[in-house]
PDB file of C-alpha atoms in Angstrom:
ATOM      1  CA  PRO A   1     -22.392  10.148 -21.850  1.00  0.00           C
ATOM      2  CA  ARG A   2     -20.733  13.084 -20.434  1.00  0.00           C
ATOM      3  CA  GLN A   3     -23.058  13.005 -17.370  1.00  0.00           C
ATOM      4  CA  ARG A   4     -22.106   9.359 -16.931  1.00  0.00           C
ATOM      5  CA  THR A   5     -18.506  10.171 -17.070  1.00  0.00           C
ATOM      6  CA  MET A   6     -18.682  12.967 -14.585  1.00  0.00           C
ATOM      7  CA  LEU A   7     -20.682  10.608 -12.190  1.00  0.00           C
ATOM      8  CA  GLY A   8     -18.152   7.874 -12.633  1.00  0.00           C
ATOM      9  CA  ALA A   9     -15.335  10.176 -11.954  1.00  0.00           C
ATOM     10  CA  VAL A  10     -17.029  11.646  -8.824  1.00  0.00           C
ATOM     11  CA  ALA A  11     -17.671   8.244  -7.558  1.00  0.00           C
ATOM     12  CA  GLU A  12     -14.150   7.055  -8.120  1.00  0.00           C
ATOM     13  CA  PHE A  13     -12.895  10.131  -6.252  1.00  0.00           C
ATOM     14  CA  VAL A  14     -15.161   9.419  -3.325  1.00  0.00           C
ATOM     15  CA  TYR A  15     -14.258   5.809  -3.320  1.00  0.00           C
ATOM     16  CA  ASP A  16     -10.478   6.511  -3.316  1.00  0.00           C
ATOM     17  CA  SER A  17     -10.956   9.264  -0.692  1.00  0.00           C
ATOM     18  CA  LEU A  18     -12.966   7.166   1.671  1.00  0.00           C
ATOM     19  CA  VAL A  19     -10.166   5.566   3.719  1.00  0.00           C
ATOM     20  CA  PRO A  20      -8.249   8.901   4.209  1.00  0.00           C
ATOM     21  CA  ALA A  21     -11.350  10.833   5.128  1.00  0.00           C
ATOM     22  CA  VAL A  22     -12.320   8.196   7.614  1.00  0.00           C
ATOM     23  CA  SER A  23      -8.750   8.265   9.058  1.00  0.00           C
ATOM     24  CA  LEU A  24      -8.899  11.976   9.405  1.00  0.00           C
ATOM     25  CA  VAL A  25     -12.258  11.886  11.174  1.00  0.00           C
ATOM     26  CA  ALA A  26     -10.974   9.282  13.525  1.00  0.00           C
ATOM     27  CA  GLY A  27      -7.958  11.280  14.324  1.00  0.00           C
ATOM     28  CA  VAL A  28     -10.132  14.271  15.158  1.00  0.00           C
ATOM     29  CA  TYR A  29     -12.367  12.132  17.270  1.00  0.00           C
ATOM     30  CA  SER A  30      -9.564  10.575  19.034  1.00  0.00           C
ATOM     31  CA  TYR A  31      -7.886  13.885  19.773  1.00  0.00           C
ATOM     32  CA  TYR A  32     -10.986  15.576  21.295  1.00  0.00           C
ATOM     33  CA  TYR A  33     -13.023  12.719  22.688  1.00  0.00           C
ATOM     34  CA  LEU A  34     -10.777   9.846  23.651  1.00  0.00           C
ATOM     35  CA  SER A  35      -8.435   9.699  26.677  1.00  0.00           C
ATOM     36  CA  SER A  36      -5.938   6.973  27.672  1.00  0.00           C
ATOM     37  CA  GLU A  37      -6.601   7.838  31.263  1.00  0.00           C
ATOM     38  CA  ASN A  38     -10.370   7.015  30.820  1.00  0.00           C
ATOM     39  CA  GLU A  39     -10.735   3.216  31.584  1.00  0.00           C
ATOM     40  CA  GLU A  40     -14.199   3.193  29.790  1.00  0.00           C
ATOM     41  CA  ASP A  41     -12.650   4.769  26.639  1.00  0.00           C
ATOM     42  CA  VAL A  42      -9.790   2.353  26.731  1.00  0.00           C
ATOM     43  CA  LYS A  43     -12.089  -0.724  27.192  1.00  0.00           C
ATOM     44  CA  MET A  44     -14.517   0.503  24.396  1.00  0.00           C
ATOM     45  CA  LEU A  45     -11.708   1.069  21.940  1.00  0.00           C
ATOM     46  CA  ARG A  46     -10.032  -2.318  22.670  1.00  0.00           C
ATOM     47  CA  MET A  47     -13.473  -4.014  22.185  1.00  0.00           C
ATOM     48  CA  ILE A  48     -14.048  -2.334  18.804  1.00  0.00           C
ATOM     49  CA  PHE A  49     -10.454  -3.168  17.684  1.00  0.00           C
ATOM     50  CA  MET A  50     -10.808  -6.793  18.552  1.00  0.00           C
ATOM     51  CA  CYS A  51     -14.291  -6.989  16.815  1.00  0.00           C
ATOM     52  CA  SER A  52     -13.094  -5.366  13.696  1.00  0.00           C
ATOM     53  CA  THR A  53      -9.751  -7.318  13.430  1.00  0.00           C
ATOM     54  CA  SER A  54     -11.510 -10.598  14.232  1.00  0.00           C
ATOM     55  CA  LEU A  55     -14.133 -10.028  11.598  1.00  0.00           C
ATOM     56  CA  VAL A  56     -11.972  -8.972   8.880  1.00  0.00           C
ATOM     57  CA  SER A  57      -9.641 -11.917   9.511  1.00  0.00           C
ATOM     58  CA  ALA A  58     -12.576 -14.218   9.672  1.00  0.00           C
ATOM     59  CA  VAL A  59     -13.731 -13.074   6.098  1.00  0.00           C
ATOM     60  CA  TYR A  60     -10.332 -13.583   4.827  1.00  0.00           C
ATOM     61  CA  ALA A  61     -10.100 -17.022   6.255  1.00  0.00           C
ATOM     62  CA  LEU A  62     -13.461 -17.744   4.649  1.00  0.00           C
ATOM     63  CA  ILE A  63     -12.271 -16.672   1.355  1.00  0.00           C
ATOM     64  CA  ILE A  64      -9.241 -18.999   1.684  1.00  0.00           C
ATOM     65  CA  ALA A  65     -11.601 -21.865   2.338  1.00  0.00           C
ATOM     66  CA  ILE A  66     -13.963 -21.045  -0.469  1.00  0.00           C
ATOM     67  CA  SER A  67     -11.196 -20.633  -2.866  1.00  0.00           C
ATOM     68  CA  GLY A  68      -9.898 -24.078  -1.802  1.00  0.00           C
ATOM     69  CA  GLN A  69     -13.133 -25.789  -2.579  1.00  0.00           C
ATOM     70  CA  LYS A  70     -13.671 -24.108  -5.960  1.00  0.00           C
ATOM     71  CA  GLY A  71     -11.131 -26.080  -7.753  1.00  0.00           C
ATOM     72  CA  SER A  72     -10.940 -23.950 -10.864  1.00  0.00           C
ATOM     73  CA  GLU A  73      -8.777 -25.324 -13.695  1.00  0.00           C
ATOM     74  CA  ALA A  74      -8.093 -21.846 -15.381  1.00  0.00           C
ATOM     75  CA  THR A  75      -4.541 -20.850 -15.038  1.00  0.00           C
ATOM     76  CA  VAL A  76      -3.035 -17.711 -13.913  1.00  0.00           C
ATOM     77  CA  THR A  77       0.455 -16.438 -14.880  1.00  0.00           C
ATOM     78  CA  VAL A  78       2.205 -14.623 -12.071  1.00  0.00           C
ATOM     79  CA  VAL A  79       5.714 -12.993 -11.928  1.00  0.00           C
ATOM     80  CA  ASN A  80       7.236 -13.329  -8.491  1.00  0.00           C
ATOM     81  CA  GLY A  81      10.649 -11.700  -7.967  1.00  0.00           C
ATOM     82  CA  GLY A  82      11.403 -12.097 -11.680  1.00  0.00           C
ATOM     83  CA  ARG A  83      10.193 -15.670 -11.910  1.00  0.00           C
ATOM     84  CA  THR A  84       7.165 -16.676 -13.876  1.00  0.00           C
ATOM     85  CA  THR A  85       4.830 -19.157 -12.202  1.00  0.00           C
ATOM     86  CA  HIS A  86       1.605 -20.760 -13.294  1.00  0.00           C
ATOM     87  CA  MET A  87      -1.179 -21.593 -10.844  1.00  0.00           C
ATOM     88  CA  THR A  88      -4.927 -22.101 -10.868  1.00  0.00           C
ATOM     89  CA  GLN A  89      -7.512 -19.448 -10.175  1.00  0.00           C
ATOM     90  CA  SER A  90      -8.272 -21.096  -6.917  1.00  0.00           C
ATOM     91  CA  GLU A  91      -4.665 -21.234  -5.819  1.00  0.00           C
ATOM     92  CA  TYR A  92      -4.171 -17.702  -6.838  1.00  0.00           C
ATOM     93  CA  ASP A  93      -7.285 -16.328  -5.025  1.00  0.00           C
ATOM     94  CA  ALA A  94      -6.229 -18.290  -1.841  1.00  0.00           C
ATOM     95  CA  SER A  95      -2.751 -16.746  -2.013  1.00  0.00           C
ATOM     96  CA  GLN A  96      -4.186 -13.237  -2.259  1.00  0.00           C
ATOM     97  CA  ALA A  97      -6.577 -13.851   0.636  1.00  0.00           C
ATOM     98  CA  GLN A  98      -3.603 -15.230   2.665  1.00  0.00           C
ATOM     99  CA  ASP A  99      -1.636 -12.033   1.952  1.00  0.00           C
ATOM    100  CA  HIS A 100      -4.555  -9.991   3.070  1.00  0.00           C
ATOM    101  CA  LEU A 101      -4.978 -12.128   6.251  1.00  0.00           C
ATOM    102  CA  LEU A 102      -1.355 -11.894   7.167  1.00  0.00           C
ATOM    103  CA  THR A 103      -1.212  -8.101   6.583  1.00  0.00           C
ATOM    104  CA  THR A 104      -4.098  -7.717   8.732  1.00  0.00           C
ATOM    105  CA  ILE A 105      -2.574  -9.728  11.648  1.00  0.00           C
ATOM    106  CA  ILE A 106       0.889  -8.106  11.423  1.00  0.00           C
ATOM    107  CA  GLY A 107      -0.836  -4.623  11.357  1.00  0.00           C
ATOM    108  CA  ALA A 108      -2.990  -5.535  14.324  1.00  0.00           C
ATOM    109  CA  ALA A 109      -0.020  -6.879  16.143  1.00  0.00           C
ATOM    110  CA  ILE A 110       1.949  -3.643  15.625  1.00  0.00           C
ATOM    111  CA  VAL A 111      -0.955  -1.434  16.649  1.00  0.00           C
ATOM    112  CA  ALA A 112      -1.571  -3.401  19.659  1.00  0.00           C
ATOM    113  CA  LEU A 113       1.992  -3.246  20.752  1.00  0.00           C
ATOM    114  CA  MET A 114       1.951   0.600  20.247  1.00  0.00           C
ATOM    115  CA  HIS A 115      -1.198   0.739  22.316  1.00  0.00           C
ATOM    116  CA  PHE A 116      -0.065  -1.233  25.359  1.00  0.00           C
ATOM    117  CA  LYS A 117       3.511  -0.123  25.351  1.00  0.00           C
ATOM    118  CA  LEU A 118       2.971   3.702  24.543  1.00  0.00           C
ATOM    119  CA  ASP A 119      -0.683   4.151  25.515  1.00  0.00           C
ATOM    120  CA  LEU A 120      -1.480   5.335  21.893  1.00  0.00           C
ATOM    121  CA  MET A 121      -5.066   5.517  21.138  1.00  0.00           C
ATOM    122  CA  LEU A 122      -5.160   6.858  17.577  1.00  0.00           C
ATOM    123  CA  PRO A 123      -3.534   4.070  15.746  1.00  0.00           C
ATOM    124  CA  MET A 124      -5.912   1.601  17.326  1.00  0.00           C
ATOM    125  CA  LEU A 125      -8.900   3.735  16.373  1.00  0.00           C
ATOM    126  CA  VAL A 126      -7.809   4.285  12.814  1.00  0.00           C
ATOM    127  CA  GLN A 127      -7.086   0.592  12.327  1.00  0.00           C
ATOM    128  CA  SER A 128     -10.476  -0.308  13.807  1.00  0.00           C
ATOM    129  CA  VAL A 129     -12.479   1.764  11.301  1.00  0.00           C
ATOM    130  CA  THR A 130     -10.406   1.236   8.158  1.00  0.00           C
ATOM    131  CA  LEU A 131      -9.884  -2.306   8.201  1.00  0.00           C
ATOM    132  CA  PRO A 132     -13.527  -3.146   7.197  1.00  0.00           C
ATOM    133  CA  LEU A 133     -13.232  -0.385   4.591  1.00  0.00           C
ATOM    134  CA  LEU A 134     -10.065  -1.973   2.979  1.00  0.00           C
ATOM    135  CA  LEU A 135     -11.728  -5.430   3.101  1.00  0.00           C
ATOM    136  CA  LEU A 136     -14.810  -3.957   1.219  1.00  0.00           C
ATOM    137  CA  GLN A 137     -12.455  -2.275  -1.279  1.00  0.00           C
ATOM    138  CA  SER A 138     -10.124  -5.259  -1.825  1.00  0.00           C
ATOM    139  CA  THR A 139     -10.320  -7.063  -5.236  1.00  0.00           C
ATOM    140  CA  ILE A 140     -10.362 -10.463  -3.579  1.00  0.00           C
ATOM    141  CA  PHE A 141     -13.546  -9.589  -1.769  1.00  0.00           C
ATOM    142  CA  HIS A 142     -15.174  -8.301  -4.771  1.00  0.00           C
ATOM    143  CA  VAL A 143     -14.420 -11.514  -6.850  1.00  0.00           C
ATOM    144  CA  CYS A 144     -14.926 -14.152  -4.170  1.00  0.00           C
ATOM    145  CA  VAL A 145     -17.784 -12.764  -2.075  1.00  0.00           C
ATOM    146  CA  LEU A 146     -19.557 -10.319  -4.363  1.00  0.00           C
ATOM    147  CA  GLY A 147     -19.075 -12.396  -7.454  1.00  0.00           C
ATOM    148  CA  MET A 148     -17.583  -9.627  -9.535  1.00  0.00           C
ATOM    149  CA  ARG A 149     -15.456 -10.411 -12.529  1.00  0.00           C
ATOM    150  CA  ARG A 150     -11.813  -9.218 -12.321  1.00  0.00           C
ATOM    151  CA  ARG A 151      -8.760 -10.027 -14.504  1.00  0.00           C
ATOM    152  CA  ARG A 152      -6.128 -11.898 -12.841  1.00  0.00           C
ATOM    153  CA  PRO A 153      -3.509 -11.323 -11.698  1.00  0.00           C
ATOM    154  CA  PHE A 154      -4.666  -8.398  -9.439  1.00  0.00           C
ATOM    155  CA  ALA A 155      -2.729  -5.283  -8.876  1.00  0.00           C
ATOM    156  CA  ALA A 156      -0.570  -5.379  -5.730  1.00  0.00           C
ATOM    157  CA  GLU A 157      -2.802  -4.352  -2.679  1.00  0.00           C
ATOM    158  CA  THR A 158      -0.704  -5.353   0.185  1.00  0.00           C
ATOM    159  CA  PRO A 159       2.934  -5.074   1.198  1.00  0.00           C
ATOM    160  CA  LEU A 160       3.453  -8.711   1.099  1.00  0.00           C
ATOM    161  CA  THR A 161       2.092  -9.054  -2.462  1.00  0.00           C
ATOM    162  CA  LEU A 162       4.371  -6.009  -3.568  1.00  0.00           C
ATOM    163  CA  LEU A 163       7.458  -7.617  -1.968  1.00  0.00           C
ATOM    164  CA  ARG A 164       6.396 -10.958  -3.643  1.00  0.00           C
ATOM    165  CA  THR A 165       6.162  -9.680  -7.091  1.00  0.00           C
ATOM    166  CA  MET A 166       9.218  -7.371  -6.957  1.00  0.00           C
ATOM    167  CA  SER A 167      12.112  -8.212  -8.983  1.00  0.00           C
ATOM    168  CA  PHE A 168      15.138  -7.473  -6.733  1.00  0.00           C
ATOM    169  CA  LYS A 169      17.607  -7.930  -9.672  1.00  0.00           C
ATOM    170  CA  SER A 170      15.750  -5.392 -11.694  1.00  0.00           C
ATOM    171  CA  LEU A 171      15.572  -3.097  -8.768  1.00  0.00           C
ATOM    172  CA  LYS A 172      19.337  -3.373  -8.158  1.00  0.00           C
ATOM    173  CA  LYS A 173      19.808  -2.662 -11.968  1.00  0.00           C
ATOM    174  CA  GLN A 174      17.697   0.483 -11.833  1.00  0.00           C
ATOM    175  CA  ILE A 175      19.615   1.830  -8.626  1.00  0.00           C
ATOM    176  CA  GLU A 176      22.924   1.153 -10.541  1.00  0.00           C
ATOM    177  CA  GLU A 177      21.673   3.114 -13.604  1.00  0.00           C
ATOM    178  CA  MET A 178      20.517   5.962 -11.383  1.00  0.00           C
ATOM    179  CA  GLN A 179      24.030   6.042  -9.600  1.00  0.00           C
ATOM    180  CA  SER A 180      25.770   5.871 -13.085  1.00  0.00           C
ATOM    181  CA  GLU A 181      23.580   8.842 -14.358  1.00  0.00           C
ATOM    182  CA  ILE A 182      24.294  10.818 -11.116  1.00  0.00           C
ATOM    183  CA  ALA A 183      28.005  10.114 -11.636  1.00  0.00           C
ATOM    184  CA  GLY A 184      27.848  11.092 -15.377  1.00  0.00           C
ATOM    185  CA  GLU A 185      25.936  14.399 -14.445  1.00  0.00           C
ATOM    186  CA  LYS A 186      28.683  15.261 -11.994  1.00  0.00           C
ATOM    187  CA  VAL A 187      31.326  14.659 -14.490  1.00  0.00           C
ATOM    188  CA  ARG A 188      29.505  16.835 -17.027  1.00  0.00           C
ATOM    189  CA  LYS A 189      29.183  19.489 -14.435  1.00  0.00           C
ATOM    190  CA  ARG A 190      32.922  19.324 -13.696  1.00  0.00           C
ATOM    191  CA  MET A 191      33.743  19.580 -17.366  1.00  0.00           C
ATOM    192  CA  THR A 192      31.594  22.628 -17.690  1.00  0.00           C
ATOM    193  CA  THR A 193      33.209  24.295 -14.822  1.00  0.00           C
ATOM    194  CA  ALA A 194      36.763  23.597 -16.254  1.00  0.00           C
ATOM    195  CA  GLN A 195      35.602  24.875 -19.696  1.00  0.00           C
ATOM    196  CA  ARG A 196      34.241  28.040 -18.105  1.00  0.00           C
ATOM    197  CA  ARG A 197      37.697  28.626 -16.187  1.00  0.00           C
ATOM    198  CA  ASN A 198      39.667  28.043 -19.455  1.00  0.00           C
ATOM    199  CA  ARG A 199      37.350  30.540 -21.266  1.00  0.00           C
ATOM    200  CA  ASN A 200      37.709  32.960 -18.504  1.00  0.00           C
ATOM    201  CA  ARG A 201      41.534  32.810 -18.596  1.00  0.00           C
ATOM    202  CA  VAL A 202      41.537  33.096 -22.516  1.00  0.00           C
ATOM    203  CA  ASN A 203      39.317  36.290 -22.106  1.00  0.00           C
ATOM    204  CA  ARG A 204      41.720  37.748 -19.631  1.00  0.00           C
ATOM    205  CA  ARG A 205      44.657  37.208 -21.815  1.00  0.00           C
ATOM    206  CA  LYS A 206      42.923  38.817 -24.813  1.00  0.00           C
ATOM    207  CA  SER A 207      41.927  41.882 -22.728  1.00  0.00           C
TER     208      SER A 207
END
């Protein structure tokens, strides 16, 4: 059992470190071997970026289509911005795939803008190699394509999902509590300083 636990921990570490490691390798490769002045490098990178983005987007679109045809009647309870909603598993899976698809498209648009306006090669290369990895690591891919069982709702994996599930009222309340705590700490510090001054005055009088 200990050996299995060690192997599981190592596998989890490798799994979590895969995207950062690949991004680092892509950065080193871009620094030493890619040049924005070389037309062949630019064409090759653009082609890889287009293929990667198109492939990943097509897979998410396919997941949306598959989820729509399942027609699962099981319900999923989701908390969106402090509001509790109920939807079927098919609707939930489709919404998760849509979040991933929109995140992919928006990210690709930003990277393309940085490339064409600023001649940056690194963001496009990193995006090209990490998009397929993020697809393979996504829970919606595991469930709808690989057929794995995962408990719904999933943990937030995209900025869109995180914003949708975030409760702005609770966030505002937390900010107000933090501000009140900071203000209270300042008041306590001021009181401590005043007490010190009074104590010093008393000591001087006694001496």
